[in-house]
XYZ file of N, CA and C in Angstrom:
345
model
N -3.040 25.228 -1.533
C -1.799 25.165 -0.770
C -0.835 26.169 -1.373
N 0.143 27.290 -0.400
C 1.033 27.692 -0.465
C 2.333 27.449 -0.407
N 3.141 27.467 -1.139
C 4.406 27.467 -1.428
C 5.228 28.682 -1.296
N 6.611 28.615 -0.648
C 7.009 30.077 -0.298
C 6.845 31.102 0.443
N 7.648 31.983 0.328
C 7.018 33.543 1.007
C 7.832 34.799 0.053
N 6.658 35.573 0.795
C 6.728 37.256 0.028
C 6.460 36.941 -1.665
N 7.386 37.640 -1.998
C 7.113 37.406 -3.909
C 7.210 36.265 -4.278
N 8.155 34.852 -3.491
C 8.039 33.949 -4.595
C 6.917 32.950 -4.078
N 5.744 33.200 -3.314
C 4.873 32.171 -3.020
C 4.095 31.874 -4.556
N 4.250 30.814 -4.600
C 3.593 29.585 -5.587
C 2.065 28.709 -5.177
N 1.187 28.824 -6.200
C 0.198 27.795 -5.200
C 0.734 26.486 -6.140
N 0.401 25.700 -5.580
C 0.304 24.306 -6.009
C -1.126 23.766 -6.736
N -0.791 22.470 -7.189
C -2.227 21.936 -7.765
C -3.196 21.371 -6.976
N -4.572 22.077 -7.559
C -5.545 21.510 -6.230
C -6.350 20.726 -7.016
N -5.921 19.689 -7.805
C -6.594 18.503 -8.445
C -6.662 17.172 -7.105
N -7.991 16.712 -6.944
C -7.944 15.728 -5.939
C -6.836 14.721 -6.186
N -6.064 14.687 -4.398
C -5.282 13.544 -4.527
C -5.334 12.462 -4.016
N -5.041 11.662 -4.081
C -5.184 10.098 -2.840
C -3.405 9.076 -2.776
N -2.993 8.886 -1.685
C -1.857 8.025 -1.503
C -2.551 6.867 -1.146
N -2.043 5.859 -1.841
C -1.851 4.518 -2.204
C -0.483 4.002 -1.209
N -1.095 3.153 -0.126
C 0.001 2.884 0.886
C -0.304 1.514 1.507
N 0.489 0.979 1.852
C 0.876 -0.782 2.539
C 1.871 -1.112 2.695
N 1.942 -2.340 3.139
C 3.161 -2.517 4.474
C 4.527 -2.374 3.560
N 4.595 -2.361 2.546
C 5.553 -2.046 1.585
C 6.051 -0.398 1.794
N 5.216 0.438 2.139
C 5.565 1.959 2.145
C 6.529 1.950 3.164
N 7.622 2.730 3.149
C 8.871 3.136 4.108
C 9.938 4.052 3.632
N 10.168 4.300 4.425
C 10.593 5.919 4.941
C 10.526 6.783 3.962
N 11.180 7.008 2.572
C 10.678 8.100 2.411
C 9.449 8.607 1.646
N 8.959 7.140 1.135
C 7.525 7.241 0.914
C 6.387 7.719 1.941
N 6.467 6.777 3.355
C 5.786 7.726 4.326
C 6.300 8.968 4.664
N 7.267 9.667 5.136
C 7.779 10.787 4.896
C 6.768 11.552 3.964
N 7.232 11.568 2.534
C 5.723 11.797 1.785
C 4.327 12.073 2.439
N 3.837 10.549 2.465
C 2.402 10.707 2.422
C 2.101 10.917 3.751
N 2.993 11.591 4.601
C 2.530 11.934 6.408
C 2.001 13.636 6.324
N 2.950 14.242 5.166
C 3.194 15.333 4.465
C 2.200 15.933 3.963
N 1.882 14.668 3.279
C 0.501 14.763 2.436
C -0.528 14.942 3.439
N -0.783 14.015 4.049
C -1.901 13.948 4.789
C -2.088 15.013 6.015
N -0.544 15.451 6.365
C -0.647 16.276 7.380
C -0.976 18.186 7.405
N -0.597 17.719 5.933
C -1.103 19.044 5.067
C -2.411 19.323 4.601
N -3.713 18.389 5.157
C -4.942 18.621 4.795
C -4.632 18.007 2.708
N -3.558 17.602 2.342
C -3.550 17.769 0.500
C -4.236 16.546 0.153
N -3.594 15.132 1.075
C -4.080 13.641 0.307
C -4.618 12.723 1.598
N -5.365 11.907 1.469
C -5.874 10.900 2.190
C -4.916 9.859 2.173
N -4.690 9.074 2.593
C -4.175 7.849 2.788
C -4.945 6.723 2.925
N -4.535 5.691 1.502
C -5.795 4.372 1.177
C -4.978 3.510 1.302
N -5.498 2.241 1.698
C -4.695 0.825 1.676
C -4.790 0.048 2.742
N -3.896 0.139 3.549
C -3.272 -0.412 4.613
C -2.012 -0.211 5.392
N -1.943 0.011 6.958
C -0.769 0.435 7.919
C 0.511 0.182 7.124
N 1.176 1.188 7.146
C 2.544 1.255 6.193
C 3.805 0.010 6.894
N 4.766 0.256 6.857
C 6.002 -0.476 7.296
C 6.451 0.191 8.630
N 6.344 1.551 9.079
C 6.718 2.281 9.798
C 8.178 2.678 10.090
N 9.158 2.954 9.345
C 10.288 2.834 9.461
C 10.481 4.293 9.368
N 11.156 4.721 10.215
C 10.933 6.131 10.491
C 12.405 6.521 11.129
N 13.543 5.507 11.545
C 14.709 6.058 11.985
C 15.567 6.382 11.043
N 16.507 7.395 11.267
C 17.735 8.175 10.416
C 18.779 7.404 11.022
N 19.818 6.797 9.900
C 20.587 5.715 10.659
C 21.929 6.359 9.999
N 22.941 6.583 10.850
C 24.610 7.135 10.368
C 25.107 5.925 11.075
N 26.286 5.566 10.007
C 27.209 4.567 10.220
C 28.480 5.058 9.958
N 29.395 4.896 11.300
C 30.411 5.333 12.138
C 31.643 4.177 11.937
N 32.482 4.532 11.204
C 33.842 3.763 11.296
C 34.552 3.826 12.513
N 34.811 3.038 12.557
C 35.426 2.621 14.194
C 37.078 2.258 14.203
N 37.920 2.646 15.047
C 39.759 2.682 14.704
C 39.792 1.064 14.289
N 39.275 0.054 14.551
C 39.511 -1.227 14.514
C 39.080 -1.645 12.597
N 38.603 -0.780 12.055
C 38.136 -0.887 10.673
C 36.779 -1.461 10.781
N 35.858 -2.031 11.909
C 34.528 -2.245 11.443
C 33.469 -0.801 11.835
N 32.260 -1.285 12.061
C 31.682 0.099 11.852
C 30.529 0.075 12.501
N 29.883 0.885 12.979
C 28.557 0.699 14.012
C 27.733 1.780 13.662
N 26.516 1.070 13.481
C 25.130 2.146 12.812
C 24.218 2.694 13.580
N 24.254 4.046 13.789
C 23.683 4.353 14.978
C 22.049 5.233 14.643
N 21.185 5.182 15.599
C 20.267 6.302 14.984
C 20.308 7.462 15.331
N 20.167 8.219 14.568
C 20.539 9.681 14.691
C 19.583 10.699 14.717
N 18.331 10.424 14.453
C 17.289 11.209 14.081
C 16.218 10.269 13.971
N 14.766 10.480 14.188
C 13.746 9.848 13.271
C 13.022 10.698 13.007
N 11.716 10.457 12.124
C 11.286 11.345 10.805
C 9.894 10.881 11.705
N 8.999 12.629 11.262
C 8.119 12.836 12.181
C 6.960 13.850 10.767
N 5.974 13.778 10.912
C 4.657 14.460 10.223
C 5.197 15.891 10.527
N 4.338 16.784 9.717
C 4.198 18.301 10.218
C 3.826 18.981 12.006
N 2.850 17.451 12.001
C 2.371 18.423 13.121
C 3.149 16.918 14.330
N 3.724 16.712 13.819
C 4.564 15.948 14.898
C 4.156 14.562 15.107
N 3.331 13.887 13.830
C 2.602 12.758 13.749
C 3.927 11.638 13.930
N 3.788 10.650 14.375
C 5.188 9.465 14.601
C 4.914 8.586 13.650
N 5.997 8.216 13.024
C 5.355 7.595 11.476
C 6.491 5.574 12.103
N 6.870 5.960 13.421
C 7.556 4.780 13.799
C 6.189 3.732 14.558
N 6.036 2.615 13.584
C 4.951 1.675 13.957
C 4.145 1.833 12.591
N 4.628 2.536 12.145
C 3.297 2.809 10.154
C 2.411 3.747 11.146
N 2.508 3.906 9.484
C 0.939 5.386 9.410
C -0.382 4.171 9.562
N -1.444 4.691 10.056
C -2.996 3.778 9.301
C -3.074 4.962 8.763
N -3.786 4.018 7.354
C -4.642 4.339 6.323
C -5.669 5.633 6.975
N -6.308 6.544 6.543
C -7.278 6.802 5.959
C -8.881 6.419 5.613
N -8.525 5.146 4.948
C -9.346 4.759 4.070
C -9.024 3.035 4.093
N -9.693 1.916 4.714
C -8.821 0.686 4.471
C -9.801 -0.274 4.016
N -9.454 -1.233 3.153
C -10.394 -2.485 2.626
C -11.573 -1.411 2.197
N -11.136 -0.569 1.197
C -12.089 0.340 0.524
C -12.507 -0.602 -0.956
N -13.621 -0.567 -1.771
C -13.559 -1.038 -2.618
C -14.257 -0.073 -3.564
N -13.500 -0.133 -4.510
C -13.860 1.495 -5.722
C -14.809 1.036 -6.610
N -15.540 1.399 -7.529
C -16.631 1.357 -7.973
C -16.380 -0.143 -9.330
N -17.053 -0.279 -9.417
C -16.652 -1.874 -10.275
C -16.028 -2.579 -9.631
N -16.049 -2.652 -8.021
C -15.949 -3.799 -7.043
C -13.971 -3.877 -7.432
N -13.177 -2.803 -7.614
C -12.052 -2.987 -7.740
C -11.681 -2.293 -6.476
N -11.015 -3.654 -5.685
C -10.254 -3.207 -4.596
C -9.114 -1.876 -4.406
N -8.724 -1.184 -3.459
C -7.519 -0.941 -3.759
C -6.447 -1.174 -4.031
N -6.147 -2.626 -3.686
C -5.021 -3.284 -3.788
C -5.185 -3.417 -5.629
N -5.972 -3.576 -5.738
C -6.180 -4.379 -7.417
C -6.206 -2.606 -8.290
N -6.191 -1.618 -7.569
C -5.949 -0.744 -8.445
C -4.871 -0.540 -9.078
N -3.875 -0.930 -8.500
C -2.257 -0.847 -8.963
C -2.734 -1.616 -10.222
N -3.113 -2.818 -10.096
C -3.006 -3.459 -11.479
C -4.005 -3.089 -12.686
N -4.958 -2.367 -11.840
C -5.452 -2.301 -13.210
C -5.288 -0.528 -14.053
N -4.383 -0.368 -12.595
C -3.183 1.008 -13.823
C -2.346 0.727 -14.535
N -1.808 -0.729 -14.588
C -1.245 -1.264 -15.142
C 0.252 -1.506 -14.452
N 0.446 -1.168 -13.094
C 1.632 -1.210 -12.592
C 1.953 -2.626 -12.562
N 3.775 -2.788 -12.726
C 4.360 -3.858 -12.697
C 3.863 -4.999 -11.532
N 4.001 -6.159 -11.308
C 3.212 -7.229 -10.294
C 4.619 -6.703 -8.970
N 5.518 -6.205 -9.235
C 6.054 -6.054 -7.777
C 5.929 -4.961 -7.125
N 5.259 -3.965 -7.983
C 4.495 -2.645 -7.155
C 2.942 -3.212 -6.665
N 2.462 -4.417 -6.487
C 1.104 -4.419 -6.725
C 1.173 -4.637 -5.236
């Protein structure tokens, strides 16, 4: 993968990647991994994300309360809709020593509320 143009293009690292995703992932994590995936860079493992994909501005109003409007929503490279979750990739995969994906978080040692 390229980064940039003319003199300052950069490549990036082409060490295999994989996103780790479930109904917990939202917005700018999928954002991310739509990125990822839409870029040919990472797969997507787990399970259908959260799908939260609207840009929300909140508007003061003469009366002093305030109304939140959407303003935008957030879309893949190639125009993928990340409103409803991404699917996985890869789902109810189980990695070698019968460790789920879900159980990989833990046995990277991540905290029990990332798991």
């Amino acid at each position: 993968i390229r980064v940039g143009e003319g003199d300052t293009v950069a490549t990036t690292a082409t060490e295999p990647l994989a996103v780790l995703v479930d109904a917990g992932s939202a917005s700018a994590s999928e954002v991310l991994a739509v990125a990822l995936r839409g870029n040919c860079r990472a797969p997507l493992i787990g399970t259908r994300t959260y799908g939260k994909a609207a840009v929300q501005g909140v508007f003061g109003l003469p009366n002093k309360e305030a109304v939140a409007l959407t303003v935008a929503r957030y879309s893949g490279p190639h125009g993928e809709k990340i409103e409803g979750g991404l699917e996985p990739d890869l789902s109810n995969l189980t990695l070698p020593g019968g460790l789920s994906a879900a159980g990989l978080m833990a046995a990277l040692g991540a905290p029990a509320e990332f798991q």
